Coordinates of C-alpha atoms in Angstrom, one line a residue:
Chain A
M263 CA -70.2 -39.9 15.6
H264 CA -69.4 -42.0 18.7
T265 CA -68.5 -40.4 22.0
A266 CA -67.4 -42.4 25.1
I267 CA -66.9 -40.7 28.4
E268 CA -65.1 -42.1 31.4
T269 CA -63.9 -40.7 34.7
D270 CA -61.4 -41.8 37.5
G271 CA -63.1 -39.4 39.9
K272 CA -61.0 -36.4 39.2
T273 CA -60.4 -36.4 35.4
M274 CA -63.0 -36.7 32.7
F275 CA -61.8 -38.6 29.6
V276 CA -63.8 -38.0 26.4
Y277 CA -63.0 -40.3 23.5
L278 CA -64.2 -38.9 20.2
E279 CA -64.7 -41.1 17.2
G280 CA -65.8 -40.1 13.7
E281 CA -66.0 -36.9 11.7
L282 CA -66.4 -33.7 13.7
D283 CA -68.4 -31.3 11.6
H284 CA -71.4 -29.0 12.2
H285 CA -73.8 -32.0 11.7
N286 CA -72.2 -34.0 14.5
A287 CA -71.0 -31.4 16.9
G288 CA -74.3 -30.8 18.6
G289 CA -74.7 -34.3 19.8
V290 CA -71.1 -34.4 21.1
R291 CA -71.6 -31.1 22.9
D292 CA -74.7 -32.3 24.7
K293 CA -73.1 -35.5 25.9
I294 CA -70.0 -33.7 27.3
D295 CA -72.0 -30.9 28.9
E296 CA -74.4 -33.3 30.6
F297 CA -71.5 -35.4 32.1
A298 CA -69.4 -32.4 33.1
A299 CA -72.3 -30.7 34.8
A300 CA -73.1 -33.8 36.8
F301 CA -69.5 -34.6 37.9
C302 CA -67.6 -31.2 37.9
P303 CA -64.2 -32.8 37.1
E304 CA -60.9 -31.1 37.9
H305 CA -59.4 -31.9 34.6
A306 CA -60.9 -32.8 31.2
V307 CA -59.2 -34.7 28.4
L308 CA -60.7 -34.7 24.9
D309 CA -59.1 -37.5 23.0
F310 CA -59.1 -36.9 19.2
G311 CA -57.4 -40.2 18.3
G312 CA -60.5 -41.5 16.6
V313 CA -61.4 -38.2 14.7
G314 CA -60.9 -38.7 11.0
F315 CA -62.0 -35.2 10.0
M316 CA -62.5 -31.9 11.7
D317 CA -63.5 -28.4 10.5
S318 CA -64.2 -25.2 12.5
S319 CA -67.0 -26.9 14.3
G320 CA -64.3 -28.6 16.3
I321 CA -62.9 -25.2 17.3
G322 CA -66.4 -24.1 18.4
L323 CA -66.8 -27.3 20.4
V324 CA -63.5 -26.8 22.3
M325 CA -64.1 -23.1 22.9
G326 CA -67.6 -23.7 24.2
R327 CA -66.5 -26.5 26.5
Y328 CA -63.7 -24.4 27.8
K329 CA -66.2 -21.7 28.8
L330 CA -68.3 -24.2 30.6
L331 CA -65.4 -26.1 32.4
Q332 CA -63.9 -22.8 33.4
T333 CA -66.9 -22.0 35.6
F334 CA -65.9 -24.7 38.0
G335 CA -62.1 -24.4 37.6
C336 CA -61.6 -27.4 35.4
T337 CA -58.6 -27.5 33.1
L338 CA -58.7 -28.7 29.5
E339 CA -56.4 -31.0 27.5
L340 CA -56.7 -32.1 23.8
R341 CA -54.9 -35.4 23.2
N342 CA -53.9 -37.4 20.1
L343 CA -54.6 -34.7 17.6
S344 CA -53.9 -35.6 14.0
P345 CA -51.6 -33.2 12.1
H346 CA -54.7 -31.8 10.4
A347 CA -56.7 -31.4 13.7
Y348 CA -53.7 -29.8 15.3
K349 CA -53.4 -27.3 12.4
V350 CA -57.1 -26.3 12.8
M351 CA -56.8 -25.9 16.6
R352 CA -53.6 -23.8 16.2
L353 CA -55.3 -21.6 13.6
A354 CA -57.8 -20.6 16.3
G355 CA -55.1 -20.1 18.9
L356 CA -56.6 -22.8 21.2
E357 CA -53.1 -23.5 22.6
K358 CA -53.9 -20.4 24.8
I359 CA -56.8 -22.2 26.5
A360 CA -55.9 -25.8 26.4
V361 CA -52.9 -28.1 26.4
L362 CA -52.5 -29.5 22.9
K363 CA -50.9 -32.9 22.4
K364 CA -50.2 -34.3 18.9
G365 CA -50.1 -37.9 17.7
K366 CA -50.2 -41.1 19.6
E367 CA -47.3 -40.4 21.9
G368 CA -48.8 -37.0 22.9
R369 CA -45.9 -34.6 22.4
E370 CA -46.7 -31.6 24.6
D371 CA -47.0 -28.1 23.0
N372 CA -48.2 -25.9 25.8
A373 CA -45.2 -23.6 25.9
S374 CA -47.5 -20.7 25.1
A375 CA -50.3 -21.8 27.5
K376 CA -51.3 -19.2 30.0
Chain B
M244 CA -56.4 -21.2 -18.7
Q245 CA -57.6 -24.6 -20.0
V246 CA -60.1 -26.6 -17.9
Q247 CA -59.0 -30.2 -17.8
N248 CA -61.9 -31.7 -16.0
E249 CA -65.2 -30.4 -14.5
M250 CA -68.1 -31.7 -12.3
K251 CA -71.3 -30.3 -10.9
L252 CA -73.2 -31.3 -7.8
Q253 CA -76.5 -30.2 -6.4
M254 CA -77.9 -31.1 -3.0
E255 CA -80.3 -29.9 -0.4
S256 CA -79.1 -27.8 2.5
R257 CA -79.3 -30.6 5.1
S258 CA -76.5 -30.9 7.6
V259 CA -76.2 -34.6 6.9
N260 CA -75.0 -33.6 3.4
E261 CA -71.9 -31.8 4.7
A262 CA -69.9 -35.0 4.7
Y263 CA -71.1 -36.0 1.3
A264 CA -70.1 -32.6 -0.2
R265 CA -66.6 -32.6 1.1
V266 CA -66.0 -36.3 0.3
A267 CA -67.4 -35.9 -3.3
V268 CA -65.2 -32.9 -4.0
S269 CA -62.1 -34.4 -2.6
A270 CA -62.7 -37.6 -4.5
F271 CA -62.9 -35.6 -7.7
A272 CA -59.7 -33.7 -6.9
A273 CA -58.0 -37.1 -6.2
S274 CA -57.1 -37.3 -9.9
L275 CA -54.3 -34.7 -9.2
D276 CA -52.7 -37.1 -6.8
P277 CA -52.8 -34.7 -3.9
T278 CA -51.1 -35.3 -0.6
V279 CA -53.1 -36.3 2.5
E280 CA -52.7 -32.7 3.8
E281 CA -53.9 -31.2 0.5
L282 CA -57.0 -33.4 0.5
N283 CA -57.7 -32.5 4.1
D284 CA -57.4 -28.8 3.3
I285 CA -59.9 -29.2 0.4
K286 CA -62.3 -31.2 2.6
T287 CA -62.2 -28.7 5.4
A288 CA -62.7 -25.6 3.1
V289 CA -65.6 -27.3 1.4
S290 CA -67.1 -28.3 4.7
E291 CA -67.0 -24.6 5.9
A292 CA -68.5 -23.3 2.7
V293 CA -71.4 -25.8 2.7
T294 CA -72.0 -25.4 6.4
N295 CA -72.4 -21.6 5.8
C296 CA -75.1 -22.3 3.2
I297 CA -76.9 -24.5 5.8
V298 CA -76.7 -22.4 8.9
H299 CA -76.7 -18.9 7.3
A300 CA -78.1 -18.8 3.7
Y301 CA -81.0 -21.2 4.3
K302 CA -81.3 -20.5 8.0
N303 CA -84.9 -21.5 8.5
A304 CA -85.5 -23.4 5.4
V305 CA -84.1 -26.1 3.1
G306 CA -82.8 -24.9 -0.2
K307 CA -80.4 -26.1 -2.9
I308 CA -76.7 -25.9 -2.8
Y309 CA -74.8 -25.9 -6.1
I310 CA -71.2 -27.0 -6.2
T311 CA -69.0 -26.8 -9.3
V312 CA -65.4 -28.1 -9.4
K313 CA -63.0 -27.4 -12.2
I314 CA -59.5 -28.8 -12.5
F315 CA -57.1 -26.7 -14.6
E316 CA -54.1 -27.7 -16.6
N317 CA -51.6 -26.2 -14.1
G318 CA -52.9 -28.4 -11.3
E319 CA -55.2 -25.7 -9.8
V320 CA -58.6 -26.7 -8.4
Q321 CA -61.5 -24.2 -8.4
I322 CA -64.5 -25.0 -6.2
T323 CA -67.6 -22.9 -6.4
V324 CA -70.3 -23.2 -3.7
R325 CA -73.4 -21.3 -4.6
D326 CA -76.8 -20.8 -2.8
R327 CA -79.9 -18.8 -3.5
G328 CA -80.3 -17.9 0.2
C329 CA -80.5 -14.7 2.2
G330 CA -77.2 -13.3 1.0
I331 CA -74.5 -11.4 3.1
A332 CA -75.1 -7.7 3.7
D333 CA -71.5 -6.9 4.8
I334 CA -69.0 -9.4 3.2
K335 CA -66.0 -7.7 4.8
K336 CA -67.5 -8.1 8.3
A337 CA -68.5 -11.7 7.6
R338 CA -64.9 -12.6 6.7
E339 CA -63.5 -11.1 9.9
P340 CA -62.1 -13.8 12.3
L341 CA -64.4 -14.6 15.2
F342 CA -67.3 -12.6 13.7
T343 CA -70.6 -14.7 13.9
T344 CA -74.2 -13.8 13.8
L345 CA -75.1 -17.1 15.4
G346 CA -73.4 -17.3 18.8
G347 CA -73.7 -20.6 20.6
D348 CA -70.9 -22.9 19.6
R349 CA -70.1 -21.4 16.2
A350 CA -66.6 -20.0 16.4
G351 CA -66.9 -17.5 13.6
L352 CA -63.9 -18.9 11.9
G353 CA -65.4 -20.4 8.8
F354 CA -64.0 -17.9 6.4
S355 CA -60.6 -17.8 8.2
V356 CA -60.3 -21.6 7.8
M357 CA -61.2 -21.3 4.1
E358 CA -58.7 -18.5 3.6
S359 CA -55.8 -20.3 5.3
F360 CA -56.5 -23.7 3.7
C361 CA -56.9 -22.4 0.1
D362 CA -54.7 -20.1 -2.0
R363 CA -57.4 -17.7 -2.9
I364 CA -61.1 -17.1 -2.0
F365 CA -63.7 -14.9 -3.6
V366 CA -67.1 -14.1 -2.2
R367 CA -69.9 -12.6 -4.2
S368 CA -73.3 -11.9 -2.6
A369 CA -76.5 -10.1 -2.9
V370 CA -79.0 -9.7 -0.1
G371 CA -82.1 -11.8 -0.8
K372 CA -80.5 -13.4 -3.9
G373 CA -77.7 -15.6 -2.6
T374 CA -74.0 -16.1 -2.2
T375 CA -71.2 -17.6 -4.3
V376 CA -68.0 -18.6 -2.6
T377 CA -65.1 -19.5 -5.0
L378 CA -62.1 -21.4 -3.5
R379 CA -58.9 -21.9 -5.5
K380 CA -56.1 -24.1 -4.5
R381 CA -53.0 -25.3 -6.4
I382 CA -52.4 -29.1 -5.9
R383 CA -48.7 -29.7 -5.9
G384 CA -49.2 -33.4 -5.2
K385 CA -47.2 -36.2 -3.8
G386 CA -44.5 -35.8 -6.5
A387 CA -43.9 -32.2 -5.6
G388 CA -40.8 -32.7 -3.5
V389 CA -39.3 -35.2 -5.9
D390 CA -39.4 -33.7 -9.4
A391 CA -40.6 -30.2 -8.9

Protein backbone atom coordinates (compact mmCIF):
# COMPACT_ATOMS: atom_id res chain seq x y z
CA MET A 1 0.00 0.00 0.00
CA HIS A 2 1.33 3.42 -0.98
CA THR A 3 0.81 6.50 1.19
CA ALA A 4 1.81 10.01 0.07
CA ILE A 5 1.53 12.95 2.45
CA GLU A 6 1.65 16.66 1.56
CA THR A 7 0.95 19.87 3.41
CA ASP A 8 0.28 23.50 2.53
CA GLY A 9 1.26 24.59 6.02
CA LYS A 10 -2.21 24.32 7.53
CA THR A 11 -3.78 21.22 6.03
CA MET A 12 -2.33 17.75 5.83
CA PHE A 13 -3.28 15.80 2.69
CA VAL A 14 -2.91 12.03 2.85
CA TYR A 15 -3.27 10.16 -0.44
CA LEU A 16 -3.99 6.47 0.15
CA GLU A 17 -3.43 3.96 -2.62
CA GLY A 18 -4.02 0.21 -2.54
CA GLU A 19 -6.01 -2.17 -0.37
CA LEU A 20 -6.75 -1.03 3.17
CA ASP A 21 -6.91 -4.17 5.33
CA HIS A 22 -5.38 -5.34 8.63
CA HIS A 23 -2.14 -6.29 6.84
CA ASN A 24 -1.60 -2.79 5.43
CA ALA A 25 -3.22 -0.57 8.07
CA GLY A 26 -0.28 -0.55 10.49
CA GLY A 27 2.16 0.96 7.99
CA VAL A 28 -0.32 3.65 6.94
CA ARG A 29 -1.04 4.50 10.59
CA ASP A 30 2.64 4.95 11.44
CA LYS A 31 3.24 7.27 8.45
CA ILE A 32 0.24 9.49 9.26
CA ASP A 33 0.97 9.66 12.98
CA GLU A 34 4.63 10.54 12.46
CA PHE A 35 3.74 13.37 10.08
CA ALA A 36 0.80 14.65 12.16
CA ALA A 37 2.85 14.72 15.37
CA ALA A 38 5.63 16.67 13.65
CA PHE A 39 3.41 19.30 11.94
CA CYS A 40 0.25 19.50 14.09
CA PRO A 41 -2.00 20.50 11.15
CA GLU A 42 -5.30 22.39 11.61
CA HIS A 43 -7.13 20.15 9.17
CA ALA A 44 -6.43 16.67 7.81
CA VAL A 45 -7.72 15.26 4.53
CA LEU A 46 -7.56 11.52 3.94
CA ASP A 47 -8.01 10.93 0.22
CA PHE A 48 -9.44 7.45 -0.50
CA GLY A 49 -9.45 7.93 -4.30
CA GLY A 50 -6.80 5.22 -4.78
CA VAL A 51 -8.27 2.72 -2.31
CA GLY A 52 -9.57 -0.31 -4.19
CA PHE A 53 -10.66 -2.29 -1.15
CA MET A 54 -11.40 -1.52 2.49
CA ASP A 55 -12.65 -3.54 5.48
CA SER A 56 -13.14 -2.60 9.14
CA SER A 57 -9.39 -1.91 9.40
CA GLY A 58 -10.20 1.33 7.56
CA ILE A 59 -12.71 2.22 10.28
CA GLY A 60 -10.10 1.55 12.95
CA LEU A 61 -7.57 3.66 11.07
CA VAL A 62 -9.95 6.64 10.89
CA MET A 63 -11.12 6.31 14.52
CA GLY A 64 -7.54 6.09 15.77
CA ARG A 65 -6.38 9.09 13.72
CA TYR A 66 -9.41 11.09 14.90
CA LYS A 67 -8.39 10.50 18.53
CA LEU A 68 -4.82 11.64 17.83
CA LEU A 69 -5.75 14.69 15.72
CA GLN A 70 -8.33 15.77 18.26
CA THR A 71 -5.61 16.25 20.88
CA PHE A 72 -4.37 19.30 18.98
CA GLY A 73 -7.73 20.47 17.65
CA CYS A 74 -7.27 19.21 14.10
CA THR A 75 -10.44 18.50 12.07
CA LEU A 76 -10.78 15.46 9.80
CA GLU A 77 -12.16 14.97 6.31
CA LEU A 78 -12.42 11.82 4.19
CA ARG A 79 -12.44 12.49 0.48
CA ASN A 80 -13.12 10.51 -2.72
CA LEU A 81 -14.74 7.56 -0.96
CA SER A 82 -15.91 4.79 -3.29
CA PRO A 83 -19.54 3.68 -2.78
CA HIS A 84 -18.18 0.65 -0.90
CA ALA A 85 -15.79 2.61 1.36
CA TYR A 86 -18.60 5.10 2.06
CA LYS A 87 -20.92 2.24 3.07
CA VAL A 88 -18.28 0.85 5.46
CA MET A 89 -17.61 4.28 7.02
CA ARG A 90 -21.32 4.97 7.48
CA LEU A 91 -21.81 1.56 9.09
CA ALA A 92 -19.45 2.72 11.85
CA GLY A 93 -21.14 6.14 12.11
CA LEU A 94 -17.94 7.95 11.15
CA GLU A 95 -19.97 10.84 9.71
CA LYS A 96 -20.20 11.93 13.37
CA ILE A 97 -16.46 12.53 13.67
CA ALA A 98 -15.40 13.43 10.13
CA VAL A 99 -16.75 15.06 6.97
CA LEU A 100 -17.37 12.28 4.43
CA LYS A 101 -17.14 13.10 0.73
CA LYS A 102 -18.06 10.54 -1.91
CA GLY A 103 -16.77 10.09 -5.44
CA LYS A 104 -14.46 12.24 -7.49
CA GLU A 105 -16.51 15.41 -7.19
CA GLY A 106 -16.71 15.11 -3.41
CA ARG A 107 -20.40 15.50 -2.65
CA GLU A 108 -20.64 16.63 0.98
CA ASP A 109 -22.55 14.57 3.47
CA ASN A 110 -21.85 16.20 6.80
CA ALA A 111 -25.43 17.13 7.68
CA SER A 112 -25.23 15.00 10.79
CA ALA A 113 -21.68 16.09 11.72
CA LYS A 114 -21.39 17.43 15.22
CA MET B 1 -30.74 -27.67 -1.31
CA GLN B 2 -28.49 -28.85 -4.13
CA VAL B 3 -24.85 -27.74 -4.13
CA GLN B 4 -23.91 -26.61 -7.59
CA ASN B 5 -20.21 -25.97 -7.08
CA GLU B 6 -17.73 -26.20 -4.24
CA MET B 7 -14.12 -25.30 -3.42
CA LYS B 8 -11.77 -25.65 -0.48
CA LEU B 9 -8.80 -23.54 0.45
CA GLN B 10 -6.21 -23.89 3.19
CA MET B 11 -3.67 -21.27 4.18
CA GLU B 12 -1.43 -20.14 7.00
CA SER B 13 -2.65 -17.39 9.32
CA ARG B 14 -0.28 -14.73 7.98
CA SER B 15 -1.72 -11.27 7.42
CA VAL B 16 -0.31 -11.19 3.89
CA ASN B 17 -2.86 -13.94 3.06
CA GLU B 18 -5.89 -11.75 3.86
CA ALA B 19 -5.86 -10.34 0.34
CA TYR B 20 -5.42 -13.79 -1.21
CA ALA B 21 -8.36 -15.24 0.76
CA ARG B 22 -10.87 -12.54 -0.20
CA VAL B 23 -9.78 -12.44 -3.84
CA ALA B 24 -9.89 -16.25 -4.20
CA VAL B 25 -13.39 -16.49 -2.68
CA SER B 26 -14.75 -13.62 -4.75
CA ALA B 27 -13.23 -15.07 -7.92
CA PHE B 28 -15.00 -18.38 -7.21
CA ALA B 29 -18.31 -16.58 -6.60
CA ALA B 30 -17.88 -14.68 -9.88
CA SER B 31 -19.59 -17.56 -11.73
CA LEU B 32 -22.90 -16.22 -10.34
CA ASP B 33 -22.32 -12.96 -12.23
CA PRO B 34 -22.53 -10.78 -9.10
CA THR B 35 -22.67 -7.00 -9.14
CA VAL B 36 -19.59 -5.01 -8.10
CA GLU B 37 -21.36 -4.24 -4.83
CA GLU B 38 -22.10 -7.92 -4.11
CA LEU B 39 -18.48 -8.84 -4.85
CA ASN B 40 -17.23 -6.11 -2.51
CA ASP B 41 -19.61 -7.32 0.20
CA ILE B 42 -18.22 -10.87 -0.09
CA LYS B 43 -14.60 -9.68 -0.14
CA THR B 44 -15.15 -7.53 2.94
CA ALA B 45 -16.93 -10.24 4.96
CA VAL B 46 -14.22 -12.81 4.11
CA SER B 47 -11.51 -10.29 5.00
CA GLU B 48 -13.09 -9.77 8.43
CA ALA B 49 -13.45 -13.50 9.13
CA VAL B 50 -9.87 -14.28 8.06
CA THR B 51 -8.47 -11.30 9.99
CA ASN B 52 -10.22 -12.63 13.11
CA CYS B 53 -8.40 -15.96 12.68
CA ILE B 54 -5.07 -14.14 12.41
CA VAL B 55 -5.43 -11.59 15.20
CA HIS B 56 -7.56 -13.61 17.64
CA ALA B 57 -7.59 -17.38 17.01
CA TYR B 58 -3.85 -17.69 16.38
CA LYS B 59 -2.82 -14.59 18.30
CA ASN B 60 0.77 -15.53 19.09
CA ALA B 61 1.27 -18.29 16.59
CA VAL B 62 0.80 -19.28 12.97
CA GLY B 63 -1.90 -21.86 12.35
CA LYS B 64 -4.02 -23.11 9.49
CA ILE B 65 -7.16 -21.40 8.21
CA TYR B 66 -9.64 -23.59 6.30
CA ILE B 67 -12.09 -21.98 3.90
CA THR B 68 -14.90 -23.81 2.12
CA VAL B 69 -17.17 -22.12 -0.41
CA LYS B 70 -20.37 -23.69 -1.68
CA ILE B 71 -22.62 -22.31 -4.37
CA PHE B 72 -26.24 -23.47 -4.24
CA GLU B 73 -28.77 -23.82 -7.04
CA ASN B 74 -30.77 -20.82 -5.82
CA GLY B 75 -27.78 -18.50 -6.19
CA GLU B 76 -26.83 -18.58 -2.53
CA VAL B 77 -23.15 -18.62 -1.55
CA GLN B 78 -22.01 -20.21 1.69
CA ILE B 79 -18.53 -19.38 2.94
CA THR B 80 -17.12 -21.27 5.93
CA VAL B 81 -13.98 -19.95 7.63
CA ARG B 82 -12.60 -22.36 10.22
CA ASP B 83 -9.61 -22.31 12.53
CA ARG B 84 -8.18 -24.55 15.26
CA GLY B 85 -7.22 -21.62 17.43
CA CYS B 86 -8.07 -20.40 20.93
CA GLY B 87 -11.86 -20.28 20.47
CA ILE B 88 -14.33 -17.67 21.73
CA ALA B 89 -15.54 -17.90 25.34
CA ASP B 90 -18.54 -15.58 24.91
CA ILE B 91 -19.80 -15.47 21.32
CA LYS B 92 -22.63 -13.06 22.13
CA LYS B 93 -20.15 -10.57 23.60
CA ALA B 94 -17.72 -11.02 20.69
CA ARG B 95 -20.50 -10.13 18.23
CA GLU B 96 -21.42 -6.91 20.01
CA PRO B 97 -20.54 -3.81 17.98
CA LEU B 98 -17.39 -2.03 19.21
CA PHE B 99 -16.41 -4.90 21.51
CA THR B 100 -12.74 -5.79 21.11
CA THR B 101 -10.18 -7.58 23.24
CA LEU B 102 -7.33 -6.00 21.31
CA GLY B 103 -7.61 -2.22 21.68
CA GLY B 104 -5.21 -0.21 19.56
CA ASP B 105 -6.65 0.52 16.18
CA ARG B 106 -9.06 -2.42 15.97
CA ALA B 107 -12.55 -0.95 15.82
CA GLY B 108 -14.39 -4.00 17.19
CA LEU B 109 -16.67 -4.03 14.16
CA GLY B 110 -15.59 -7.22 12.41
CA PHE B 111 -18.75 -9.18 13.17
CA SER B 112 -20.94 -6.09 12.56
CA VAL B 113 -19.47 -5.76 9.06
CA MET B 114 -19.99 -9.49 8.37
CA GLU B 115 -23.59 -9.26 9.60
CA SER B 116 -24.48 -6.24 7.52
CA PHE B 117 -22.75 -7.42 4.33
CA CYS B 118 -24.17 -10.96 4.40
CA ASP B 119 -27.71 -12.29 4.75
CA ARG B 120 -26.94 -14.65 7.61
CA ILE B 121 -23.97 -15.50 9.78
CA PHE B 122 -23.45 -18.44 12.15
CA VAL B 123 -20.66 -18.72 14.71
CA ARG B 124 -19.67 -21.97 16.41
CA SER B 125 -16.78 -22.03 18.81
CA ALA B 126 -15.16 -24.08 21.57
CA VAL B 127 -12.46 -22.65 23.81
CA GLY B 128 -9.12 -24.28 23.05
CA LYS B 129 -10.50 -26.04 19.98
CA GLY B 130 -11.35 -23.39 17.45
CA THR B 131 -14.02 -21.37 15.73
CA THR B 132 -16.15 -21.79 12.61
CA VAL B 133 -17.81 -18.76 11.03
CA THR B 134 -20.38 -19.46 8.32
CA LEU B 135 -21.45 -16.64 6.02
CA ARG B 136 -24.42 -16.90 3.70
CA LYS B 137 -25.34 -14.50 0.96
CA ARG B 138 -27.80 -14.69 -1.90
CA ILE B 139 -26.30 -13.34 -5.13
CA ARG B 140 -28.97 -11.61 -7.16
CA GLY B 141 -26.48 -10.67 -9.85
CA LYS B 142 -26.35 -8.12 -12.60
CA GLY B 143 -29.54 -9.37 -14.21
CA ALA B 144 -31.62 -8.98 -11.04
CA GLY B 145 -33.21 -5.66 -11.97
CA VAL B 146 -33.97 -6.79 -15.52
CA ASP B 147 -35.63 -10.18 -15.46
CA ALA B 148 -36.21 -10.88 -11.77
